[in-house]
Each structure stands twice: as C-alpha cells, then as structure tokens.
Coordinates of C-alpha atoms in Angstrom, one line a residue:
X126 CA 25.8 80.8 35.0
X127 CA 23.5 83.0 33.2
X128 CA 23.2 85.7 35.5
X129 CA 26.7 85.6 35.9
X130 CA 27.9 85.7 32.0
X131 CA 25.2 88.5 31.8
X132 CA 26.2 90.8 34.5
X133 CA 30.5 90.0 33.1
X134 CA 29.4 91.1 30.0
X135 CA 27.5 94.3 31.2
X136 CA 30.7 95.3 33.1
X137 CA 32.8 94.8 30.1
X138 CA 30.1 96.7 27.9
X139 CA 30.0 99.5 30.6
X140 CA 34.1 99.9 31.1
X141 CA 34.5 99.8 27.5
X142 CA 32.3 102.7 26.7
X143 CA 34.5 104.7 29.4
X144 CA 38.0 103.4 28.0
X145 CA 39.9 105.9 25.7
X146 CA 43.4 103.5 25.2
X147 CA 42.7 101.5 22.2
X148 CA 44.6 98.6 23.7
X149 CA 42.2 98.3 26.7
X150 CA 39.2 98.5 24.4
X151 CA 40.1 95.5 22.5
X152 CA 40.7 93.6 25.6
X153 CA 37.6 94.0 26.7
X154 CA 36.0 93.9 23.1
X155 CA 38.0 90.4 23.4
X156 CA 36.3 89.3 26.9
X157 CA 33.0 90.7 25.9
X158 CA 33.0 88.1 22.7
X159 CA 34.1 84.9 25.2
X160 CA 31.2 85.7 27.3
X161 CA 29.0 86.1 24.2
X162 CA 29.7 82.9 23.0
X163 CA 29.7 81.4 26.4
X164 CA 25.8 82.9 26.4
X165 CA 25.2 81.2 23.0
X166 CA 26.4 77.9 24.5
X167 CA 24.3 78.4 28.0
X168 CA 21.1 79.6 25.7
X169 CA 21.3 76.6 23.4
X170 CA 21.3 74.1 26.4
X171 CA 18.3 75.6 27.5
X172 CA 16.8 75.7 23.8
X173 CA 17.2 71.9 23.6
X174 CA 16.0 71.4 26.7
X175 CA 13.0 73.2 25.9
X176 CA 12.4 71.6 22.8
X177 CA 12.8 68.0 24.1
X178 CA 10.4 68.7 27.2
X179 CA 7.6 70.8 25.0
X180 CA 5.0 72.0 27.9
X181 CA 6.8 69.8 30.5
X182 CA 9.6 72.8 30.1
X183 CA 6.9 75.4 30.9
X184 CA 7.5 75.4 34.9
X185 CA 11.1 75.2 34.6
X186 CA 10.7 78.6 32.1
X187 CA 9.1 79.8 34.5
X188 CA 10.7 79.3 37.6
X189 CA 14.4 79.7 36.4
X190 CA 14.2 81.4 32.8
X191 CA 11.5 84.0 32.4
X192 CA 12.5 86.4 35.0
X193 CA 16.0 87.0 33.7
X194 CA 15.1 87.2 30.4
X195 CA 12.2 89.3 30.5
X196 CA 14.1 91.6 32.1
X197 CA 16.4 92.2 29.4
X198 CA 13.4 92.5 27.1
X199 CA 11.6 95.2 28.8
X200 CA 14.5 96.9 30.5
X201 CA 16.0 98.7 27.6
X202 CA 19.0 96.5 28.3
X203 CA 21.9 97.7 25.4
X204 CA 23.3 94.5 25.5
X205 CA 22.6 93.2 21.8
X206 CA 23.5 89.7 22.2
X207 CA 21.2 89.3 25.5
X208 CA 18.3 90.7 23.8
X209 CA 18.8 88.0 20.9
X210 CA 19.2 85.5 23.4
X211 CA 16.1 86.9 25.2
X212 CA 13.9 86.7 22.0
X213 CA 15.4 83.4 21.0
X214 CA 14.2 81.9 24.4
X215 CA 10.8 83.5 24.5
X216 CA 10.1 82.8 20.9
X217 CA 10.9 78.8 21.6
X218 CA 8.6 79.1 24.8
X219 CA 5.6 80.2 22.7
X220 CA 6.5 77.4 19.7
X221 CA 7.0 74.4 22.3
X222 CA 5.8 74.9 25.9
X223 CA 2.0 74.7 24.4
X224 CA -1.2 77.5 24.4
X225 CA -0.9 78.5 27.8
X226 CA 2.5 79.6 28.1
X227 CA 2.2 80.8 24.7
X228 CA -0.2 83.2 25.8
X229 CA 1.2 84.1 29.0
X230 CA 4.7 84.9 27.6
X231 CA 3.4 86.7 24.1
X232 CA 3.1 90.2 25.5
X233 CA 6.8 90.3 26.7
X234 CA 8.3 89.1 23.4
X235 CA 5.8 91.3 21.8
X236 CA 8.1 94.0 23.8
X237 CA 10.9 92.9 22.5
X238 CA 9.8 92.0 18.8
X239 CA 8.9 95.9 18.4
X240 CA 12.4 97.0 19.3
X241 CA 14.3 94.3 17.5
X242 CA 12.6 94.5 14.1
X243 CA 14.0 98.0 14.4
X244 CA 17.4 97.0 15.1
X245 CA 20.3 97.0 12.6
X246 CA 21.8 94.0 14.1
X247 CA 20.5 91.2 11.6
X248 CA 20.2 88.4 14.2
X249 CA 17.7 90.2 16.6
X250 CA 15.8 91.3 13.5
X251 CA 15.6 87.6 12.7
X252 CA 14.8 86.5 16.2
X253 CA 11.8 89.2 16.3
X254 CA 10.5 88.3 13.1
X255 CA 10.8 84.5 13.7
X256 CA 8.9 85.6 17.4
X257 CA 6.1 87.1 15.1
X258 CA 5.4 83.9 12.9
X259 CA 5.1 82.1 16.6
X260 CA 2.7 84.3 18.1
X261 CA 0.7 83.9 14.8
X262 CA 0.8 80.5 15.2
X263 CA 0.4 79.7 18.5
X264 CA -1.4 82.5 20.2
X265 CA -2.9 84.9 17.6
X266 CA -5.0 86.5 20.1
X267 CA -1.8 88.1 21.7
X268 CA -1.2 90.4 18.9
X269 CA -2.7 93.6 19.5
X270 CA -5.1 94.4 16.8
X271 CA -4.3 98.2 16.3
X272 CA -1.0 97.8 14.9
X273 CA -1.1 93.5 14.0
X274 CA -0.7 94.2 10.2
X275 CA 2.3 96.9 10.5
X276 CA 4.2 94.4 12.8
X277 CA 3.5 91.4 10.0
X278 CA 4.3 93.8 7.3
X279 CA 7.8 94.5 9.2
X280 CA 8.2 90.9 10.3
X281 CA 7.6 89.3 6.8
X282 CA 10.9 90.3 4.9
X283 CA 12.8 89.2 7.4
X284 CA 11.6 85.7 7.6
X285 CA 13.2 83.0 5.8
X286 CA 10.8 81.5 2.4
X287 CA 10.1 78.9 4.3
X288 CA 8.8 80.6 7.2
X289 CA 7.5 83.2 5.1
X290 CA 5.0 80.7 3.3
X291 CA 4.2 79.4 7.1
X292 CA 3.3 82.7 8.2
X293 CA 1.1 83.1 4.8
X294 CA -0.5 79.8 5.4
X295 CA -1.6 81.3 8.8
X296 CA -3.1 84.2 7.7
X297 CA -5.5 82.7 5.5

C-alpha cells in the first residue's frame, strides 16, 4: 500500500508541475493531499508496530520498510511528505530497534538529516533534528567526526526544550 501511495503522489506531483490550468492544479493538490494523509496513517501504523515490538521489529524493518524509505532518503526525491515519513521511520528504528539496527541505519538517516536540516519544511527540519538526537543517544560513533559539531549546532535549536536537555545531557 505504501509503494502504491508513494507512486500515486509522485504522479500527481509530476502532473501538477506540468499543468497550467488552475482548476486542474487544484484537483492535483487535493488528490496529493489525500495521499499525504493516507501516507501519514500508513507510516503511523508502522511506527506503532516498531515501538511496540522494539528490537523484534528489526527484521521486519529490514525486509519491508528500509528499502522503500532509504531510496526516498538517498535518491533526491522531491516529495517532502515522503521524506518526512522516511526520516521519521528511520528515527524510530534507531530509537527502538536496538543498537545493531541503530548502527546499521544511521548512515542512511544521516544522508536525510543533512538535507532535512536545510529544508524550508518545518516537519522535515524537526524530524531531522530528532534524528540527530537519536543517533547521539543510540549510536554516537555513527556521527562523522569531521562535521558532528556542526550537525549538532544546526539540530539543537530545532529540538523541543526537553529534547534539548536530553541532547545536552548526552553530550556531557
């Protein structure tokens, strides 16, 4: 279902970029928004299972989730809602699926985080900042030593106050 939803969104966003008729653009936007809402529900359901099963979800994530969503993170996909979904799922995987999964998926998440922190989309910025926090907490060795301080400085102001405190405590 997720692949079909993402495919429909990609088609709608492509059609919308080629259309000049305002009514047709509005129809594409409405349909794309409906698909975004469906995507949110689908991703939330994966997130609930991921949080409930913890490390037990690692193999499910590897077999059914990681491929589709790592492609979104690494391919330069222009669908911001898809990027938010991908970063959120990888954030949760690192947080809940154990240290082995965290170390394995952190490099992919880092690719999304770097772009996400620069996004104009606040949801993508927040999800990316939260990803930095999760990497620090669960697999700090995955941060690239050459720019980890810069990454932390960019993420810190985007975190919620309690998350900032958590990050500050982890850095001591």
